[in-house]
C-alpha positions as MATLAB code, in Angstrom:
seq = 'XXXXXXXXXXXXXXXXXXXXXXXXXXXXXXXXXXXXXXXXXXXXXXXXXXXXXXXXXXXXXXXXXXXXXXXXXXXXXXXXXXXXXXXXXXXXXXXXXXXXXXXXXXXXXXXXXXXXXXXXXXXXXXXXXXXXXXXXXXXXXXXXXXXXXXXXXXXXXXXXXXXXXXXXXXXXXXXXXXX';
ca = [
       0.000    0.000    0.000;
       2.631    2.912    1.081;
       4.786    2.076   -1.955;
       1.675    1.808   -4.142;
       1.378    5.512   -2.989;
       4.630    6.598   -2.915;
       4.697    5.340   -6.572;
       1.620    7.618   -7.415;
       3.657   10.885   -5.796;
       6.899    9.817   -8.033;
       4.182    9.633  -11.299;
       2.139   12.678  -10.625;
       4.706   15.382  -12.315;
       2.665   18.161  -10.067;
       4.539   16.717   -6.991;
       6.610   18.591   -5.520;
      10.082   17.452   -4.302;
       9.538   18.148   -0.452;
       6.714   15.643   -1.179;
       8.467   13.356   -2.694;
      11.383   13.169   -0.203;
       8.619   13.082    2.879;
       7.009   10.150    0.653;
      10.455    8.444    1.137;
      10.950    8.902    4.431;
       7.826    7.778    5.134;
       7.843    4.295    3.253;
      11.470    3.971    4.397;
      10.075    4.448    8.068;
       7.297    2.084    7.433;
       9.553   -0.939    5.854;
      12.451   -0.584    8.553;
       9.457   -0.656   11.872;
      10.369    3.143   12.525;
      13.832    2.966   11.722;
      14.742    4.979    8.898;
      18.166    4.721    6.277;
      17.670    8.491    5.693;
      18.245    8.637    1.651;
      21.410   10.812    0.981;
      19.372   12.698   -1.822;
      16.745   14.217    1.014;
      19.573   15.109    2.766;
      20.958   16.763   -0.480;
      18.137   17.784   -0.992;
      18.284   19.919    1.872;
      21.658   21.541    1.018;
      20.638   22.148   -3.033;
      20.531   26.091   -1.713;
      23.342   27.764   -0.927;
      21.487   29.257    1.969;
      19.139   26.572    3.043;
      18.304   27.579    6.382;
      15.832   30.154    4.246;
      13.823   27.569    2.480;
      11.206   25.939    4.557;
      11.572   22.976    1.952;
      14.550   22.513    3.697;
      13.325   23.952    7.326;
      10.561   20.968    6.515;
      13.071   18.178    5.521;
      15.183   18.880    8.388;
      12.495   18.480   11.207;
      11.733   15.304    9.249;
      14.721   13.737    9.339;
      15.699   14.721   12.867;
      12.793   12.188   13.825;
      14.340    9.297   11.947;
      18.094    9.785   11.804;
      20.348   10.197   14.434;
      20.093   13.068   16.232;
      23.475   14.406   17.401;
      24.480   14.328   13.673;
      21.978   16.672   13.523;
      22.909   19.372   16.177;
      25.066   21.430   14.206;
      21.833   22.020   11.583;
      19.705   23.298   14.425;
      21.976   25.334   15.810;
      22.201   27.309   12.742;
      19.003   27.771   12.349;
      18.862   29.067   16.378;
      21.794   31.578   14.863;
      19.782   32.708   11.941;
      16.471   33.374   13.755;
      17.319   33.854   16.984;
      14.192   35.850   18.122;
      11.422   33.655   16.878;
       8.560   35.494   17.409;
      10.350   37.984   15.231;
       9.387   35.676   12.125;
       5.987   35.242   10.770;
       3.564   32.456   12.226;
       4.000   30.611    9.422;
       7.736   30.359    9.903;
       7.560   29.654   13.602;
       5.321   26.423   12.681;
       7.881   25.416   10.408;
      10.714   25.983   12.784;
       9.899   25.124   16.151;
       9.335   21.433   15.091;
      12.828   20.988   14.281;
      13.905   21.899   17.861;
      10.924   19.905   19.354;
      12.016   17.137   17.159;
      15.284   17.343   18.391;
      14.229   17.457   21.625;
      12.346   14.461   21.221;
      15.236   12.209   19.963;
      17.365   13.050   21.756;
      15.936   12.883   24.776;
      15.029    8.588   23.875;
      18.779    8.747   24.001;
      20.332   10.282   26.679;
      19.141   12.049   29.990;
      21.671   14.387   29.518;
      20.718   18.315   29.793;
      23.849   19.838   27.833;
      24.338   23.023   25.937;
      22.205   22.129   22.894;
      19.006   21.055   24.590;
      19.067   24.222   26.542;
      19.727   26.385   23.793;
      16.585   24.826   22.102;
      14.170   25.002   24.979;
      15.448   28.196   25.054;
      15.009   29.294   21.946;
      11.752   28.019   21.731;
      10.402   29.659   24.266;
      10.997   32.985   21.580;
       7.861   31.394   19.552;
       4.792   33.931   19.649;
       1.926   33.338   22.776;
      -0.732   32.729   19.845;
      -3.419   29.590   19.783;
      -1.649   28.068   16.530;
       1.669   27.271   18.442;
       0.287   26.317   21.813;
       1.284   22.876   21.175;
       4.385   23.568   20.276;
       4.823   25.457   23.185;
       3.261   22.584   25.907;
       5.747   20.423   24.183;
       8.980   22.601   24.951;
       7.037   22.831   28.507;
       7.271   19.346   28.339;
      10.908   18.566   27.877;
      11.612   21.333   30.478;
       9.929   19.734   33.420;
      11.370   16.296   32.123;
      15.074   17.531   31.975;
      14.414   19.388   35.309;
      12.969   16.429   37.088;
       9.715   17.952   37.547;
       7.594   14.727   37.372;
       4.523   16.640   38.819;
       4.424   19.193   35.536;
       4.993   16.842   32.604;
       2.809   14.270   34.036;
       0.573   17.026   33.826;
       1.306   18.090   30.565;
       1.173   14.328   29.509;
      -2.169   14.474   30.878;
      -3.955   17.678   29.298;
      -2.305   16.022   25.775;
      -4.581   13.177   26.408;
      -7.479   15.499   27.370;
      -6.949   17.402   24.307;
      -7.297   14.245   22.061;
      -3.390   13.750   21.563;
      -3.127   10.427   22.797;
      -0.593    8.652   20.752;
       1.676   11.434   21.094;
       1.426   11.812   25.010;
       2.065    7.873   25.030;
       4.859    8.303   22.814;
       6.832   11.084   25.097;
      10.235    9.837   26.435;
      10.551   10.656   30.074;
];
């Protein structure tokens, strides 16, 4: 079924490339139980800019991957992008969405793999805390809330957090939270 579709993206000449690259990482996901080979051409496809970090193709791709690759490989990437927008409620909505998953991604993985609260997960908890007060990122925001508590050892609020995700219908993701 998934490469039946992913076939249909490749054939469909009105697809873009972004969706073509999420199509792979998705199948490759899928076939390998969550464990992804990240293709060297999305990760090309990433640097085919010379300034990528102001493409959200690439913004996109790189929040992606950061869920399936490993993650300190990816630390230098996000720390550029903290560099180049280091205020992000500076940058349109549209490029906070598009952002602050990256650093909640990375957040995320890394946290399944160590406990450790160094330099780069503060810098991204940090930095996106910058992300506008606004309805559209409260997620994103309960998220970074999230990881804060956890790295802090304050069981109390991400059990609560963990909680009012479940309320809210996000379930699967709440479940899915490393502690």
């Amino acid at each position: 079924m998934t490469v039946s579709i992913k076939r249909q993206i490749f054939s469909d000449k009105s697809s873009s490339n972004e969706l073509r690259d999420r199509a792979t990482l998705i199948v490759d996901m899928i076939d390998n139980q969550g464990q992804s080979n990240v293709d060297a051409r999305i990760i090309n496809s990433i640097f085919k800019h010379d300034n990528w970090t102001q493409y959200d193709e690439a913004i996109i791709l790189l929040g992606n991957i950061i869920r399936t690759s490993n993650v300190l490989n990816m630390s230098p990437l996000v720390l550029t992008l903290i560099r180049k927008y280091k205020d992000l409620d500076k940058e349109k909505i549209e490029k906070q969405r598009r952002l602050a998953p990256v650093g909640i991604n990375y957040l995320f993985n890394f946290r399944k793999l160590s406990k450790e609260f160094n330099k780069t997960v503060l810098k991204i908890i940090s930095w996106i805390k910058t992300t506008s007060i606004v309805p559209e990122l409260g997620i994103i925001r309960e998220l970074n809330a999230y990881f804060l508590a956890v790295y802090e050892g304050n069981i109390s609020v991400s059990t609560n957090i963990k909680n009012v995700l479940k309320i809210s219908g996000y379930q699967n993701l709440a479940n899915d939270l490393p502690n």
